[in-house]
Amino acid sequence: MRTQVVIIGAGPAGLLLGCLLDKHGIDNVVLERQTADYVLARIRAGILEQTTVDLMHRLEAGDRLSAEGIIHHGVNIAFDKKMEAIPLGASTGGKVVTAYGQTEVTKDLYDLRIAGPSQTFYQAEDVSPADFDTDSPSVSFRHQGTEHHIDCDIIVGCDGYHGVSRASVPEAAITTYEKLYPFGWLGLLADTPPVAHEVVYANDVRGFALCSMRSMTRSRYYIQCDTTDTVDGWSDDAFWDELRRRLPAELAEPMITGPSIEKSIAPLRSFVAEPMRFGRLLLAGDAAHVVPPTGAKGLNLAFSDIHYLIEALSAFFADKDDSALSEYSRRALARIWKTERFSWYLTNLTHRFNDDPFEQKMKEAELAYITTSEAGRISLAENYVGLPL
Ligand code: RFL
Ligand code: PHB
């Protein structure tokens, strides 16, 4: 088998890239380890930057997003039960974010992908990229018991933090930066109306809490938990009780609770791998970088990588312009590091994880600054809506 681009991973980054390559008339194959049902059922991100929304529209895959996405004109920060609203548009020339689940984004891209011309192999086993330090890379894998080998021009690793692509790069060629946080997020999805119209990040003496939504009848909440906690150790009632205890009364009292339809624990990590190009292998999305979910940047960052990558790949295939591929890493990393900084900053600001009274005072002062100073509000808002591409 031969194709121009092999994409490893059919998460949002891989599917978006595959659909954009189809639109540019560039042959591609997507290889995914899991079943389509598994990938489509994953509950993750919920807040989209305008650049992410624009990419969906560029593919003509944005109709449902336009109809069902909920525009957020602000974001709320609560500190010790006092809530402050930070407007987004007023500080950013009218920019907003949209609440629309990653699950729905993935479904919209999947529907487009299966209607398109290119092949996707789900349940691809033992995917192995090879010879990407030459001009003739290839990928081998097993599918339904048959061994396959694809010769290609480019391999793109969109296979997430635990994928095979980054792991295939010789250690000496890659530098990684990593920070693990000493807490996790316990998330709960419920068919109850969201308690607030826009996202609330709460820093409380009992720990962080987040109120978000998927629709006007489906809520998504998170609470900071210990890294050793298990989902089985948290009944729905225990979750709702703890969430209420961490929120201002104006939210805790009217909050409507109900049975969970999903509950999961995620570790929090900051991670960057440099560079993002190794000869004919390029990395994108969580395969190259991870942010803690505070600030809702992971999916958006994966999409901005693909924005830079599609420009680089179309230049490469139009006139074999190799410099476009080299520029990819530099352009993507410039935005990635700024977004890593914001996610790390917002995580530190909103969580409780050491008892240092001085640090606590610093967080209170920072919060007072970002909620009362015009410059502070603008800084938070311009990062929250997404830095320019
Ligand atoms: P994914 O989604 O991890 O997809 C990678 C795909 O690659 C497959 N794969 C392989 N396929 C073939 N062979 C192999 N050897 C393979 N190894 C792996 C996997 O099965 C999978 O299908 O990476 P991608 O596409 O880069 O997308 C990244 C986003 O999923 C991620 O950044 C976000 O979910 C992060 N995130 C959030 N991002 C936001 O922008 N806004 C949010 O509100 C937000 N909230 C969140 C989040 C992540 C969370 N968790 C669970 C970590 C909330 C949470 C709780
Ligand atoms: C979500 O809706 O899942 C969500 C919202 C904001 C975040 C993270 C996750 O910062």
Coordinates of C-alpha atoms and ligand atoms in Angstrom, one line a residue:
M1 CA 0.0 0.0 0.0
R2 CA 1.2 3.6 -0.6
T3 CA -0.2 7.0 0.4
Q4 CA 1.2 10.5 0.9
V5 CA 0.5 10.9 4.6
V6 CA 0.0 8.3 7.4
I7 CA -1.7 9.7 10.4
I8 CA -1.4 7.7 13.7
G9 CA -4.3 8.3 16.0
A10 CA -8.0 9.2 15.3
G11 CA -8.5 11.6 18.2
P12 CA -9.6 15.1 17.3
A13 CA -6.1 16.1 16.0
G14 CA -5.8 13.1 13.7
L15 CA -9.3 13.3 12.3
L16 CA -9.1 17.1 11.8
L17 CA -5.8 16.7 9.9
G18 CA -7.2 13.8 7.8
C19 CA -10.2 15.8 6.8
L20 CA -8.1 18.9 5.9
L21 CA -5.7 16.8 3.8
D22 CA -8.7 15.4 2.0
K23 CA -9.9 18.9 1.3
H24 CA -6.4 19.7 -0.1
G25 CA -6.5 16.6 -2.3
I26 CA -3.6 15.0 -0.4
D27 CA -3.9 11.2 0.0
N28 CA -3.9 9.9 3.6
V29 CA -4.6 7.0 5.8
V30 CA -5.5 7.2 9.5
L31 CA -4.5 4.3 11.9
E32 CA -6.3 4.2 15.3
R33 CA -5.6 1.6 18.0
Q34 CA -9.1 1.7 19.6
T35 CA -12.6 1.0 18.1
A36 CA -14.5 3.9 16.6
D37 CA -17.2 3.5 19.4
Y38 CA -14.5 3.8 22.1
V39 CA -13.0 7.0 20.6
L40 CA -16.5 8.5 20.0
A41 CA -17.6 7.8 23.6
R42 CA -14.6 9.5 25.4
I43 CA -15.7 12.5 27.5
R44 CA -13.1 15.2 27.7
A45 CA -12.8 18.8 26.8
G46 CA -15.7 21.3 26.6
I47 CA -14.6 24.8 25.7
L48 CA -13.6 25.8 22.2
E49 CA -11.6 28.9 21.2
Q50 CA -12.8 30.8 18.1
T51 CA -9.9 29.5 16.1
T52 CA -11.1 25.9 16.8
V53 CA -14.6 26.9 15.8
D54 CA -13.3 28.5 12.6
L55 CA -11.4 25.3 11.6
M56 CA -14.6 23.3 11.9
H57 CA -16.4 25.8 9.7
R58 CA -13.5 25.7 7.2
L59 CA -14.2 22.0 6.8
E60 CA -18.0 22.7 6.6
A61 CA -18.3 20.5 9.7
G62 CA -19.5 23.3 11.9
D63 CA -23.3 23.3 11.4
R64 CA -24.2 21.4 14.5
L65 CA -21.6 23.4 16.5
S66 CA -23.3 26.6 15.4
A67 CA -26.7 25.3 16.3
E68 CA -25.9 23.6 19.6
G69 CA -22.8 25.4 20.9
I70 CA -23.3 27.8 23.7
I71 CA -21.4 31.1 23.4
H72 CA -19.7 32.3 26.6
H73 CA -19.1 36.0 26.9
G74 CA -17.4 35.7 30.2
V75 CA -15.7 33.4 32.8
N76 CA -16.2 33.4 36.5
I77 CA -13.6 33.0 39.2
A78 CA -14.6 32.3 42.8
F79 CA -12.2 32.6 45.7
D80 CA -13.2 31.6 49.2
K81 CA -16.9 31.7 48.1
K82 CA -16.8 35.2 46.5
M83 CA -17.4 35.1 42.8
E84 CA -16.2 37.6 40.2
A85 CA -17.2 37.7 36.5
I86 CA -14.5 38.5 33.9
P87 CA -16.0 39.6 30.6
L88 CA -14.2 38.2 27.6
G89 CA -15.4 40.3 24.6
A90 CA -14.9 43.7 26.1
S91 CA -11.2 43.0 26.8
T92 CA -10.4 41.2 23.5
G93 CA -12.1 43.1 20.7
G94 CA -15.3 41.0 20.9
K95 CA -13.8 37.4 21.2
V96 CA -15.8 34.7 23.0
V97 CA -15.5 31.0 23.6
T98 CA -18.0 28.2 22.8
A99 CA -19.2 25.4 25.1
Y100 CA -19.4 22.3 22.8
G101 CA -18.0 19.0 23.9
Q102 CA -14.9 17.3 22.4
T103 CA -17.2 14.2 22.1
E104 CA -19.4 16.2 19.7
V105 CA -16.4 17.7 17.8
T106 CA -15.0 14.1 17.3
K107 CA -18.3 12.9 16.1
D108 CA -18.7 15.7 13.6
L109 CA -15.2 15.0 12.3
Y110 CA -15.8 11.3 12.2
D111 CA -19.0 11.7 10.1
L112 CA -17.1 13.9 7.7
R113 CA -14.2 11.4 7.6
I114 CA -16.3 8.4 6.8
A115 CA -18.1 10.2 4.0
G116 CA -14.8 11.2 2.5
P117 CA -12.4 9.4 0.1
S118 CA -9.6 8.3 2.5
Q119 CA -9.2 5.1 4.6
T120 CA -9.3 4.8 8.4
F121 CA -8.3 1.6 10.1
Y122 CA -9.7 1.3 13.6
Q123 CA -8.3 -1.4 15.9
A124 CA -4.9 -1.1 14.2
E125 CA -2.5 -3.1 16.3
D126 CA 1.3 -2.8 16.7
V127 CA 1.5 0.4 14.6
S128 CA 5.2 1.0 13.9
P129 CA 6.6 4.1 12.2
A130 CA 9.9 3.4 10.4
D131 CA 12.7 5.1 8.3
F132 CA 11.4 8.6 9.0
D133 CA 15.1 9.8 8.9
T134 CA 15.0 9.0 5.2
D135 CA 12.9 10.2 2.3
S136 CA 11.0 6.9 2.2
P137 CA 9.3 6.4 5.6
S138 CA 6.8 3.7 6.1
V139 CA 4.3 2.4 8.8
S140 CA 3.5 -1.2 9.5
F141 CA 0.6 -2.5 11.5
R142 CA -1.8 -5.5 11.9
H143 CA -5.5 -5.3 11.2
Q144 CA -7.9 -8.1 11.8
G145 CA -5.1 -10.6 11.8
T146 CA -3.4 -9.3 8.6
E147 CA 0.0 -7.6 8.5
H148 CA 0.0 -4.3 6.5
H149 CA 2.8 -2.1 5.3
I150 CA 2.3 1.5 4.0
D151 CA 5.0 3.4 2.2
C152 CA 4.5 7.1 2.4
D153 CA 6.1 10.6 2.2
I154 CA 5.2 11.8 5.7
I155 CA 4.1 10.3 9.0
V156 CA 2.1 12.5 11.5
G157 CA 1.9 11.3 15.1
C158 CA -1.5 12.4 16.5
D159 CA -1.5 9.5 19.0
G160 CA -1.7 11.3 22.3
Y161 CA 0.6 11.4 25.3
H162 CA 1.0 7.6 25.5
G163 CA 1.3 7.0 21.7
V164 CA 4.0 5.2 19.7
S165 CA 5.1 8.1 17.5
R166 CA 7.1 10.1 20.1
A167 CA 8.3 6.9 21.6
S168 CA 9.9 5.9 18.2
V169 CA 12.2 9.0 18.2
P170 CA 15.7 8.3 19.4
E171 CA 16.2 9.7 22.8
A172 CA 19.1 11.9 21.8
A173 CA 17.0 13.7 19.2
I174 CA 14.3 14.9 21.6
T175 CA 14.1 17.1 24.7
T176 CA 11.1 16.8 27.0
Y177 CA 9.9 19.1 29.8
E178 CA 7.4 17.7 32.3
K179 CA 5.6 18.7 35.5
L180 CA 3.2 16.4 37.3
Y181 CA 0.8 18.1 39.8
P182 CA 0.2 16.6 43.2
F183 CA -3.6 16.3 42.7
G184 CA -6.1 15.1 40.1
W185 CA -9.6 16.1 38.8
L186 CA -12.6 14.0 39.5
G187 CA -15.2 14.8 36.8
L188 CA -18.9 14.1 36.7
L189 CA -21.4 14.5 33.8
A190 CA -25.1 14.7 34.6
D191 CA -28.3 15.4 32.8
T192 CA -29.1 18.4 35.0
P193 CA -29.3 22.0 34.1
P194 CA -25.9 23.8 34.6
V195 CA -25.8 25.9 37.7
A196 CA -24.2 28.9 36.0
H197 CA -24.5 30.3 32.4
E198 CA -20.7 30.4 32.1
V199 CA -17.7 28.4 33.4
V200 CA -16.9 28.9 37.1
Y201 CA -13.3 28.2 38.4
A202 CA -13.5 28.1 42.3
N203 CA -10.5 28.2 44.6
D204 CA -11.8 27.1 48.0
V205 CA -10.1 26.1 51.3
R206 CA -11.3 22.5 50.6
G207 CA -9.8 22.5 47.1
F208 CA -10.6 23.5 43.5
A209 CA -14.0 23.1 41.9
L210 CA -15.2 23.8 38.3
C211 CA -18.7 24.2 36.9
S212 CA -19.1 23.7 33.2
M213 CA -21.7 22.4 30.8
R214 CA -22.4 20.5 27.6
S215 CA -25.9 21.9 26.9
M216 CA -28.7 23.7 28.8
T217 CA -29.7 20.3 30.2
R218 CA -26.3 18.6 30.7
S219 CA -23.7 19.8 33.2
R220 CA -20.1 18.9 33.7
Y221 CA -18.5 19.5 37.1
Y222 CA -15.0 18.7 38.4
I223 CA -13.4 18.7 41.9
Q224 CA -9.8 18.6 42.8
C225 CA -9.0 15.2 44.4
D226 CA -6.0 13.2 45.6
T227 CA -3.9 11.4 43.1
T228 CA -4.6 8.2 45.0
D229 CA -8.5 8.6 44.9
T230 CA -10.5 6.1 42.8
V231 CA -13.8 6.6 41.1
D232 CA -15.3 3.8 43.1
G233 CA -14.4 5.7 46.3
W234 CA -16.6 8.6 45.3
S235 CA -20.3 8.0 45.3
D236 CA -22.5 10.5 43.4
D237 CA -23.8 11.9 46.7
A238 CA -20.2 12.3 48.0
F239 CA -19.3 14.2 44.9
W240 CA -22.3 16.6 45.0
D241 CA -21.8 17.2 48.7
E242 CA -18.1 18.1 48.2
L243 CA -18.8 20.2 45.2
R244 CA -21.5 22.2 47.1
R245 CA -19.1 22.8 50.0
R246 CA -16.5 24.4 47.7
L247 CA -18.9 26.8 45.9
P248 CA -20.3 30.2 46.8
A249 CA -23.8 29.9 48.3
E250 CA -25.3 31.6 45.2
L251 CA -24.3 28.4 43.3
A252 CA -24.4 25.7 46.0
E253 CA -28.0 26.4 47.0
P254 CA -29.8 26.4 43.6
M255 CA -27.6 23.6 42.2
I256 CA -29.7 20.7 40.8
T257 CA -28.1 17.3 41.2
G258 CA -28.8 14.0 39.7
P259 CA -27.3 10.6 38.8
S260 CA -23.9 10.7 37.0
I261 CA -23.8 9.5 33.5
E262 CA -20.0 9.5 33.6
K263 CA -17.4 9.9 36.3
S264 CA -13.7 9.8 35.9
I265 CA -10.4 10.8 37.4
A266 CA -7.7 12.6 35.4
P267 CA -4.1 13.3 36.5
L268 CA -2.8 16.8 35.8
R269 CA 0.4 17.2 33.8
S270 CA 2.3 19.9 31.9
F271 CA 4.5 18.4 29.2
V272 CA 6.3 19.6 26.1
A273 CA 8.5 17.7 23.6
E274 CA 10.9 19.7 21.4
P275 CA 11.2 19.7 18.5
M276 CA 8.0 18.5 16.8
R277 CA 9.7 17.4 13.6
F278 CA 12.1 14.4 13.2
G279 CA 12.8 14.1 9.5
R280 CA 9.6 12.8 7.9
L281 CA 7.8 12.3 11.3
L282 CA 5.9 15.2 12.7
L283 CA 4.1 15.3 16.1
A284 CA 0.8 17.2 16.8
G285 CA -1.6 17.5 19.7
D286 CA -1.1 15.6 23.0
A287 CA 1.6 13.5 21.3
A288 CA 3.8 16.5 21.6
H289 CA 2.5 18.5 24.6
V290 CA 0.0 18.2 27.4
V291 CA -1.5 21.0 29.5
P292 CA -3.4 20.6 32.8
P293 CA -7.1 21.1 31.9
T294 CA -7.5 24.4 33.9
G295 CA -8.2 26.9 31.2
A296 CA -9.5 24.4 28.6
K297 CA -6.5 24.5 26.3
G298 CA -5.6 20.9 25.3
L299 CA -8.0 20.4 22.4
N300 CA -7.6 24.0 21.2
L301 CA -3.8 23.6 21.2
A302 CA -4.1 20.3 19.2
F303 CA -6.2 22.2 16.7
S304 CA -3.8 25.1 16.4
D305 CA -1.0 22.6 15.7
I306 CA -3.0 21.2 12.8
H307 CA -3.6 24.7 11.5
Y308 CA 0.2 25.2 11.2
L309 CA 0.7 21.7 10.0
I310 CA -1.8 21.8 7.1
E311 CA 0.0 25.0 5.8
A312 CA 3.3 23.2 6.0
L313 CA 2.1 20.0 4.4
S314 CA 0.3 21.8 1.5
A315 CA 3.5 23.8 0.8
F316 CA 5.5 20.6 1.0
F317 CA 3.3 18.6 -1.4
A318 CA 2.8 21.6 -3.8
D319 CA 6.5 22.3 -4.4
K320 CA 8.5 19.9 -2.2
D321 CA 9.3 22.9 0.0
D322 CA 11.0 21.2 2.9
S323 CA 11.5 24.6 4.8
A324 CA 7.8 24.7 5.4
L325 CA 8.1 21.5 7.4
S326 CA 11.0 22.9 9.5
E327 CA 9.0 26.0 10.2
Y328 CA 6.1 24.0 11.6
S329 CA 7.9 23.1 14.8
R330 CA 9.1 26.7 15.5
R331 CA 5.7 28.2 14.8
A332 CA 3.7 25.7 16.8
L333 CA 6.1 25.7 19.8
A334 CA 5.9 29.5 20.1
R335 CA 2.2 29.3 20.8
I336 CA 2.4 26.1 22.8
W337 CA 4.8 27.5 25.4
K338 CA 2.6 30.6 25.9
T339 CA -0.4 28.3 26.4
E340 CA 1.6 26.0 28.7
R341 CA 2.4 29.1 30.8
F342 CA -1.3 30.1 31.0
S343 CA -2.5 26.6 31.9
W344 CA 0.2 26.3 34.6
Y345 CA -0.6 29.7 36.0
L346 CA -4.3 29.2 36.2
T347 CA -3.8 25.8 37.8
N348 CA -1.5 27.2 40.5
L349 CA -3.9 30.1 41.0
T350 CA -7.0 28.1 41.5
H351 CA -5.9 24.9 43.3
R352 CA -4.9 24.3 47.0
F353 CA -1.9 22.0 47.2
N354 CA 0.4 23.2 49.8
D355 CA -0.2 24.9 53.1
D356 CA 2.3 27.8 52.6
P357 CA 0.5 30.9 53.9
F358 CA 2.6 33.2 51.9
E359 CA 1.7 31.5 48.6
Q360 CA -1.9 31.6 49.6
K361 CA -1.6 35.4 50.1
M362 CA 0.1 35.7 46.7
K363 CA -2.8 33.9 45.1
E364 CA -5.3 36.2 46.8
A365 CA -3.4 39.3 45.7
E366 CA -3.2 37.9 42.1
L367 CA -6.9 37.3 42.1
A368 CA -7.6 40.8 43.3
Y369 CA -5.4 42.1 40.6
I370 CA -7.0 40.1 37.7
T371 CA -10.5 41.0 38.8
T372 CA -10.1 44.7 39.7
S373 CA -7.5 45.9 37.2
E374 CA -8.3 46.5 33.6
A375 CA -4.8 45.2 32.6
G376 CA -5.4 42.1 34.8
R377 CA -8.8 41.3 33.2
I378 CA -7.4 41.8 29.7
S379 CA -4.5 39.4 30.4
L380 CA -6.8 36.7 31.6
A381 CA -9.3 37.2 28.9
E382 CA -6.9 37.3 26.0
N383 CA -5.4 34.0 27.1
Y384 CA -8.7 32.4 27.8
V385 CA -10.2 33.2 24.4
G386 CA -7.0 31.9 22.8
L387 CA -3.9 33.7 21.6
P388 CA -3.7 34.6 17.9
L389 CA -2.4 32.0 15.5
Ligands
RFL1 P1 -6.1 12.2 21.9 O1 -7.5 12.7 22.1 O2 -5.4 11.6 23.1 O3 -6.1 11.1 20.7 C1 -5.0 10.3 20.4 C2 -5.5 9.1 19.7 O4 -4.4 8.2 19.3 C3 -4.8 6.9 19.6 N1 -3.6 6.1 19.8 C4 -3.0 5.2 18.9 N2 -3.5 4.9 17.7 C5 -2.7 4.0 17.0 N3 -1.6 3.4 17.5 C6 -1.1 3.7 18.7 N4 0.0 3.2 19.2 C7 -1.9 4.7 19.5 N5 -1.7 5.2 20.7 C8 -2.7 6.1 20.9 C9 -5.7 7.0 20.9 O5 -6.5 5.8 21.0 C10 -6.5 8.2 20.6 O6 -7.7 8.0 19.9 O7 -5.1 13.3 21.4 P2 -5.3 14.6 20.4 O8 -6.1 14.2 19.2 O9 -4.0 15.2 20.3 O10 -6.3 15.5 21.2 C11 -6.0 16.1 22.4 C12 -7.2 16.3 23.3 O11 -7.9 15.1 23.4 C13 -6.8 16.8 24.7 O12 -5.8 17.8 24.7 C14 -8.0 17.4 25.5 O13 -9.0 16.4 25.8 C15 -7.6 18.0 26.8 N6 -8.7 18.5 27.6 C16 -9.3 19.7 27.3 N7 -8.9 20.4 26.2 C17 -9.5 21.6 25.8 O14 -9.2 22.2 24.8 N8 -10.6 22.1 26.5 C18 -11.1 21.5 27.7 O15 -12.1 21.9 28.2 C19 -10.4 20.3 28.1 N9 -10.8 19.6 29.1 C20 -9.2 17.8 28.7 C21 -10.2 18.4 29.5 C22 -8.6 16.6 29.0 C23 -9.1 15.9 30.1 N10 -8.5 14.7 30.4 C24 -9.2 13.5 30.5 C25 -7.1 14.5 30.3 C26 -10.7 17.7 30.6 C27 -10.1 16.5 30.9 C28 -10.7 15.8 32.1
PHB2 C1 -15.2 21.1 30.5 O1 -16.3 21.6 30.2 O2 -15.0 19.9 30.5 C2 -14.1 22.0 30.9 C3 -14.3 23.4 31.0 C4 -13.2 24.2 31.4 C5 -12.0 23.7 31.7 C6 -11.8 22.3 31.6 C7 -12.8 21.5 31.2 O3 -11.0 24.5 32.1

